[in-house]
Coordinates of C-alpha atoms (C1' of nucleotides) in Angstrom, one line a residue:
Chain A
X333 CA 0.0 0.0 0.0
X334 CA 1.3 3.4 -1.0
X335 CA 1.1 6.0 1.7
X336 CA -1.0 9.0 0.7
X337 CA 0.6 12.3 0.0
X338 CA -0.8 13.6 3.2
X339 CA 0.8 10.9 5.3
X340 CA 4.2 11.4 3.7
X341 CA 4.1 15.1 4.5
X342 CA 3.6 14.5 8.2
X343 CA 6.3 11.9 8.3
X344 CA 8.7 14.2 6.5
X345 CA 7.7 17.1 8.8
X346 CA 8.1 15.0 11.9
X347 CA 11.5 13.8 10.8
X348 CA 12.5 17.3 10.0
X349 CA 11.5 18.6 13.4
X350 CA 13.3 15.7 15.0
X351 CA 16.4 16.6 13.0
X352 CA 16.1 20.2 14.1
X353 CA 15.8 19.1 17.7
X354 CA 18.8 16.8 17.3
X355 CA 20.8 19.6 15.8
X356 CA 20.3 21.8 18.8
X357 CA 21.0 19.0 21.2
X358 CA 24.1 17.8 23.0
X359 CA 25.6 16.4 19.9
X360 CA 24.9 19.5 17.8
X361 CA 24.9 23.2 18.4
X362 CA 24.5 22.9 22.2
X363 CA 28.0 21.8 22.6
X364 CA 29.2 24.3 20.0
X365 CA 27.5 27.3 21.5
X366 CA 26.9 26.8 25.1
X367 CA 30.3 26.0 26.5
X368 CA 29.9 23.9 29.6
X369 CA 26.1 24.0 29.7
X370 CA 23.7 21.3 28.7
X371 CA 20.5 22.4 27.0
X372 CA 18.5 22.0 30.2
X373 CA 21.0 24.1 32.1
X374 CA 21.1 26.7 29.4
X375 CA 17.3 27.0 29.3
X376 CA 17.1 27.1 33.1
X377 CA 19.8 29.8 33.2
X378 CA 18.0 31.8 30.5
X379 CA 14.7 31.6 32.4
X380 CA 16.3 32.6 35.6
X381 CA 18.0 35.6 34.0
X382 CA 14.6 36.9 32.8
X383 CA 12.6 36.5 36.0
X384 CA 12.8 38.1 39.4
X385 CA 12.6 35.7 42.4
X386 CA 12.8 32.5 40.3
X387 CA 12.3 29.6 42.7
X388 CA 13.9 26.2 42.3
X389 CA 10.7 24.3 41.8
X390 CA 9.9 26.6 38.8
X391 CA 13.0 25.2 37.1
X392 CA 11.4 21.8 37.6
X393 CA 7.9 22.6 36.5
X394 CA 8.9 24.7 33.5
X395 CA 11.3 22.1 32.1
X396 CA 9.6 19.0 33.2
X397 CA 11.9 17.8 36.0
X398 CA 11.2 16.5 39.5
X399 CA 12.0 18.7 42.4
X400 CA 15.1 16.7 42.9
X401 CA 16.2 17.0 39.3
X402 CA 15.6 20.8 39.5
X403 CA 17.8 20.9 42.5
X404 CA 20.6 19.1 40.7
X405 CA 20.4 21.4 37.7
X406 CA 20.4 24.5 39.9
X407 CA 23.3 23.2 42.0
X408 CA 25.3 22.7 38.8
X409 CA 24.6 26.2 37.7
X410 CA 25.6 27.5 41.2
X411 CA 28.8 25.4 41.2
X412 CA 29.7 26.9 37.9
X413 CA 29.1 30.4 39.3
X414 CA 26.3 31.3 36.9
X415 CA 23.6 31.4 39.4
X416 CA 23.3 32.4 43.1
X417 CA 20.8 31.4 45.7
X418 CA 19.0 33.4 48.4
X419 CA 16.1 32.7 50.7
X420 CA 12.9 34.4 49.7
X421 CA 11.7 37.2 52.1
X422 CA 8.1 36.2 51.5
X423 CA 8.4 32.5 52.2
X424 CA 11.2 30.9 54.3
X425 CA 11.0 27.6 52.3
X426 CA 11.6 29.2 49.0
X427 CA 15.0 29.6 47.5
X428 CA 15.2 32.4 45.0
X429 CA 17.7 32.2 42.1
X430 CA 19.6 35.1 40.6
X431 CA 21.8 35.0 37.6
X432 CA 25.3 36.2 38.3
X433 CA 27.3 38.6 36.1
X434 CA 29.3 35.6 34.9
X435 CA 26.0 33.9 34.1
X436 CA 25.0 36.8 32.0
X437 CA 28.3 36.8 30.2
X438 CA 27.9 33.1 29.4
X439 CA 24.4 33.7 28.1
X440 CA 25.5 36.5 25.9
X441 CA 28.4 34.5 24.5
X442 CA 26.1 31.5 23.8
X443 CA 23.5 33.7 22.0
X444 CA 26.3 35.3 20.0
X445 CA 27.5 31.9 19.0
X446 CA 24.0 30.9 17.9
X447 CA 23.7 34.1 15.9
X448 CA 26.9 33.5 14.1
X449 CA 25.7 30.0 13.1
X450 CA 22.2 31.1 12.2
X451 CA 23.6 33.9 10.0
X452 CA 25.6 31.3 8.2
X453 CA 22.5 29.1 7.8
X454 CA 20.5 32.0 6.3
X455 CA 23.3 33.3 4.2
X456 CA 22.0 31.8 1.0
X457 CA 18.5 33.3 1.3
X458 CA 17.3 36.8 0.3
X459 CA 16.1 38.9 3.1
X460 CA 12.4 38.4 2.4
X461 CA 12.8 34.6 2.6
X462 CA 15.0 34.9 5.6
X463 CA 12.5 37.0 7.5
X464 CA 9.6 34.7 6.5
X465 CA 11.5 31.7 7.7
X466 CA 12.4 33.4 10.9
X467 CA 8.8 34.4 11.6
X468 CA 7.7 30.8 10.9
X469 CA 10.1 29.3 13.3
X470 CA 9.1 31.7 16.1
X471 CA 5.4 31.0 15.3
X472 CA 5.9 27.3 15.5
X473 CA 7.7 27.6 18.7
X474 CA 4.8 29.7 20.1
X475 CA 2.3 27.1 18.9
X476 CA 4.3 24.3 20.5
X477 CA 4.5 26.1 23.8
X478 CA 0.8 26.7 23.8
X479 CA 0.2 23.0 23.0
X480 CA 2.5 22.1 25.9
X481 CA 0.6 24.3 28.2
X482 CA -2.7 22.7 27.3
X483 CA -1.2 19.3 27.8
X484 CA -0.2 20.4 31.2
X485 CA -3.7 21.3 32.1
X486 CA -5.1 17.9 31.3
Chain B
X1372 CA 22.8 50.0 26.3
X1373 CA 19.6 48.9 24.5
X1374 CA 20.2 46.0 22.2
X1375 CA 19.4 46.8 18.6
X1376 CA 16.3 45.3 17.0
X1377 CA 18.5 43.0 15.0
X1378 CA 20.1 41.5 18.0
X1379 CA 16.8 40.9 19.7
X1380 CA 15.6 39.0 16.7
X1381 CA 18.4 36.5 16.7
X1382 CA 18.1 36.0 20.4
X1383 CA 14.4 35.4 20.1
X1384 CA 14.9 33.1 17.2
X1385 CA 17.7 31.2 19.0
X1386 CA 15.5 30.8 22.1
X1387 CA 12.6 29.7 20.0
X1388 CA 14.7 27.1 18.3
X1389 CA 16.0 25.8 21.6
X1390 CA 12.4 25.6 22.9
X1391 CA 11.5 23.6 19.8
X1392 CA 14.4 21.3 20.5
X1393 CA 13.4 20.9 24.1
X1394 CA 9.8 20.2 23.1
X1395 CA 11.0 17.2 21.0
X1396 CA 13.4 16.0 23.7
X1397 CA 13.0 13.4 26.5
X1398 CA 10.9 15.7 28.5
X1399 CA 8.6 16.6 25.7
X1400 CA 7.2 14.8 22.7
X1401 CA 9.8 12.1 22.6
X1402 CA 8.4 10.4 25.6
X1403 CA 4.9 11.0 24.4
X1404 CA 5.4 9.6 20.9
X1405 CA 8.2 7.2 20.9
X1406 CA 7.3 4.6 23.6
X1407 CA 10.5 3.2 24.9
X1408 CA 12.9 5.0 22.5
X1409 CA 15.0 8.0 23.2
X1410 CA 15.5 10.5 20.5
X1411 CA 18.9 9.0 19.5
X1412 CA 17.5 5.5 19.4
X1413 CA 14.5 6.7 17.3
X1414 CA 16.7 8.6 14.8
X1415 CA 19.0 5.6 14.5
X1416 CA 16.1 3.2 14.0
X1417 CA 14.6 5.5 11.4
X1418 CA 17.9 5.8 9.5
X1419 CA 18.4 2.0 9.7
X1420 CA 14.9 1.4 8.3
X1421 CA 15.7 3.6 5.3
X1422 CA 19.0 2.1 4.3
X1423 CA 20.3 -1.2 3.2
X1424 CA 23.4 -2.6 4.9
X1425 CA 23.5 0.1 7.5
X1426 CA 26.7 -0.5 9.6
X1427 CA 27.1 0.2 13.3
X1428 CA 29.7 2.9 12.7
X1429 CA 27.3 4.8 10.5
X1430 CA 25.0 5.2 13.5
X1431 CA 27.9 6.8 15.3
X1432 CA 29.0 9.1 12.5
X1433 CA 25.5 10.2 11.5
X1434 CA 24.4 11.1 15.0
X1435 CA 27.7 12.2 16.5
X1436 CA 28.6 9.3 18.7
X1437 CA 31.8 7.4 19.3
X1438 CA 32.0 3.8 18.0
X1439 CA 31.3 2.6 21.5
X1440 CA 28.3 4.9 21.9
X1441 CA 27.0 3.6 18.6
X1442 CA 27.4 0.1 19.8
X1443 CA 25.4 0.9 22.9
X1444 CA 22.6 2.5 21.0
X1445 CA 22.4 -0.4 18.5
X1446 CA 22.5 -3.0 21.2
X1447 CA 19.6 -1.4 23.0
X1448 CA 17.6 -1.5 19.7
X1449 CA 18.5 -5.1 19.3
X1450 CA 17.6 -6.0 22.8
X1451 CA 14.2 -4.3 22.3
X1452 CA 13.7 -6.4 19.2
X1453 CA 13.5 -3.5 16.8
X1454 CA 16.8 -4.2 14.9
X1455 CA 18.7 -7.3 14.0
X1456 CA 22.4 -7.7 13.2
X1457 CA 24.2 -9.7 10.5
X1458 CA 27.7 -9.8 9.3
X1459 CA 28.3 -8.1 6.0
X1460 CA 29.2 -10.4 3.1
X1461 CA 31.7 -7.9 1.7
X1462 CA 33.7 -7.2 4.8
X1463 CA 33.9 -9.6 7.7
X1464 CA 34.4 -6.8 10.2
X1465 CA 31.2 -5.0 9.3
X1466 CA 28.0 -5.6 11.2
X1467 CA 24.9 -4.8 9.1
X1468 CA 21.7 -3.7 10.7
X1469 CA 18.2 -4.4 9.6
X1470 CA 15.0 -3.1 11.0
X1471 CA 12.7 -5.8 12.2
X1472 CA 8.9 -6.0 11.6
X1473 CA 8.4 -4.9 15.2
X1474 CA 10.8 -2.0 14.6
X1475 CA 8.7 -0.9 11.6
X1476 CA 5.6 -1.1 13.7
X1477 CA 7.2 1.1 16.4
X1478 CA 8.3 3.6 13.8
X1479 CA 4.8 3.8 12.3
X1480 CA 3.2 4.2 15.7
X1481 CA 5.6 7.0 16.6
X1482 CA 5.0 8.9 13.4
X1483 CA 1.3 8.5 13.8
X1484 CA 1.6 10.0 17.3
X1485 CA 3.6 12.9 16.0
X1486 CA 1.0 13.4 13.3
X1487 CA -1.8 13.6 15.8
X1488 CA 0.0 16.2 17.8
X1489 CA 1.1 18.2 14.8
X1490 CA -2.4 18.3 13.5
X1491 CA -3.5 19.6 16.9
X1492 CA -0.8 22.2 16.8
X1493 CA -1.8 23.4 13.3
X1494 CA -5.5 23.2 14.1
X1495 CA -5.9 26.9 14.5
X1496 CA -4.3 27.8 11.2
X1497 CA -5.9 28.0 7.8
X1498 CA -4.5 25.6 5.2
X1499 CA -2.4 28.2 3.4
X1500 CA -0.7 29.3 6.6
X1501 CA -0.3 25.7 7.7
X1502 CA 1.4 24.6 4.4
X1503 CA 3.7 27.6 4.5
X1504 CA 4.7 26.9 8.0
X1505 CA 5.3 23.3 7.2
X1506 CA 7.4 24.1 4.2
X1507 CA 9.5 26.5 6.3
X1508 CA 10.2 24.0 8.9
X1509 CA 11.3 21.4 6.4
X1510 CA 13.4 24.1 4.6
X1511 CA 15.1 25.1 7.9
X1512 CA 15.8 21.4 8.6
X1513 CA 17.4 21.0 5.2
X1514 CA 19.5 24.2 5.7
X1515 CA 20.6 22.9 9.1
X1516 CA 21.6 19.5 7.8
X1517 CA 23.6 21.2 5.1
X1518 CA 25.4 23.4 7.6
X1519 CA 26.1 20.3 9.7
X1520 CA 27.6 18.6 6.6
X1521 CA 29.9 21.6 5.9
X1522 CA 31.0 21.7 9.5
X1523 CA 31.9 18.1 9.2
X1524 CA 34.1 18.8 6.3
X1525 CA 36.3 21.3 8.1
Chain C
dT749 C1' 54.5 -10.9 4.7
dA750 C1' 54.2 -7.9 8.5
dA751 C1' 52.7 -3.5 10.0
dA752 C1' 49.1 -0.3 10.0
dT753 C1' 44.4 0.7 9.9
dT754 C1' 39.5 -0.2 10.6
dA755 C1' 35.0 -2.3 12.6
dG756 C1' 33.0 -3.5 16.7
dT757 C1' 33.0 -4.8 21.6
dT758 C1' 33.7 -4.4 26.6
dG759 C1' 34.9 -2.9 31.4
dA760 C1' 35.3 1.1 34.1
dC761 C1' 33.5 5.3 35.1
dG762 C1' 31.5 10.1 35.2
dA763 C1' 27.3 12.9 34.2
dC764 C1' 22.5 13.1 34.6
dG765 C1' 17.9 12.7 36.6
dT766 C1' 14.4 9.7 39.4
dC767 C1' 12.7 7.8 43.6
dA768 C1' 12.0 7.9 48.3
dA769 C1' 13.0 9.6 52.6
dC770 C1' 13.8 13.6 55.2
dC771 C1' 13.6 18.3 57.4
dA772 C1' 11.8 22.9 57.7
dA773 C1' 8.4 26.4 56.6
dT774 C1' 3.8 27.4 55.6
dT775 C1' -1.1 26.6 55.1
dG776 C1' -5.5 24.6 56.3
dT777 C1' -8.8 22.8 59.6
dG778 C1' -11.4 22.0 63.8
Chain D
dC1064 C1' -4.6 28.2 68.9
dA1065 C1' -2.7 23.5 68.1
dC1066 C1' -2.0 20.1 65.1
dA1067 C1' -2.4 17.9 60.6
dA1068 C1' -1.6 18.4 55.9
dT1069 C1' 0.9 20.5 52.3
dT1070 C1' 4.8 22.6 50.2
dG1071 C1' 9.8 23.8 49.0
dG1072 C1' 14.2 22.0 48.8
dT1073 C1' 17.8 18.5 49.8
dT1074 C1' 20.2 14.1 49.9
dG1075 C1' 21.6 9.1 49.4
dA1076 C1' 21.0 5.3 46.5
dC1077 C1' 20.7 3.9 42.0
dG1078 C1' 19.6 3.1 36.9
dT1079 C1' 20.5 5.0 32.3
dC1080 C1' 23.4 6.9 29.0
dG1081 C1' 27.7 7.7 26.5
dT1082 C1' 33.0 8.3 26.6
dC1083 C1' 37.5 6.5 27.1
dA1084 C1' 40.8 3.1 26.6
dA1085 C1' 42.0 -1.4 25.8
dC1086 C1' 41.2 -5.3 23.2
dT1087 C1' 40.1 -8.8 19.2
dA1088 C1' 39.4 -9.8 14.5
dA1089 C1' 39.3 -8.5 9.7
dT1090 C1' 41.1 -5.8 6.1
dT1091 C1' 44.3 -2.7 3.8
dT1092 C1' 48.8 -0.9 3.1
dA1093 C1' 53.7 -0.8 2.4

DNA sequence: TAAATTAGTTGACGACGTCAACCAATTGTG
DNA sequence: CACAATTGGTTGACGTCGTCAACTAATTTA
C-alpha cells in the first residue's frame, strides 16, 4: 500500500522537526554554542535571567523535572558560578535564584554563537525569505509552547 | 545600552529554536510519541529502516557518537527487538543492521503519534498558513543539515 | 609478509535525573 | 490556637546513557 501524500508530508515534517531538535542537542549546536552548559542548564539559566525571584521548583515545572532534578540542575549552575541562591523574604521555604554577572556573560556568548551560526545558515537566502523563515520558526515555537501548556492542564 | 532590534531578533529566534528542540526531547514529545525509544534511538532506528546494509559505525558518524556509543545504541535497539544484526558479506568486520517488523511497527506508531500532535498544533491555522509553516520547517531542517555537513568537512 | 588501519566490543567510570525519605516552613482545619 | 496536611528544597541510592581506553578480529597498506 502506497502512503497517501498527506501521510508522507507529516512523516517528513516529523522527521525534519526531530532533526532540528537533534541539531540543537548535546551532539549538535548545544556543545558548540553553550560552553559547559547542557540544554537543560542553558534553558534554566536563560529563564532565571529573565525573571525576578525565580524559585527552584519553577525550574522543575517549566522544564519537566522533578524537584530533585531541578535541585541538581540548579546546583550545577551554582557550582559553575552562573547562578546564586538566596532565601525568599516572603516564604522561608523558597530559594530564589539570581543570575550572576558571569552567568549573563555566558548567556551573551552563547547567544552570539547561535547568531553566528544562524547567519551562516540563512546566508543563501534573500532577506524576504529569511524573515519569513524566521517568523515561521518563532510562530511554530509559540504554537508548541501553547500545546505544551494545554497538555499540562489535562 | 539597548540591544538593537537585529540582536533581539536573533536572540528570540535562538531561544525559539531551543524551545522547539526541548519540546521534542526526552521531557517533551519524545516520551509521548516514541514509547521506549530515546530520540537518539529513534533517529538511529529511522535511519536504519531507510538504508540497506547500515553499519554500526554509520549510526555513530551520522548522529555524532563514538564507536562505543553507537554500539550501545544499536545493542539497545537489538535488545528491544527493533533491529537485527548480521555480518556483511563484503567485509567480515562490518555488522549490518536491519530493522525488524516490530521495529517498523514502532516507527509507524511513533510517526502516527507525532502526526496527531502536529495536527492539533496546526488546528488553529488556515490551510495556506499551515502549508507555509510546514514548508518553512522542512526548509530550515534542510539548511541545518547542510550546515552540519559543511561543519563536518572542516 | 608484517605493520598499520579499521570495525566493533567491553569494562570502568562520570554525568544526569528519578525515587523515596527527610527536614523545615507554611497553610489549612477544627 | 494547636495540630495535621501540604509545600519547598535537599540528599543518598541507584539506573540510564555515552566516553575512554584497551582489546580482538578483519582488512588494507607498504
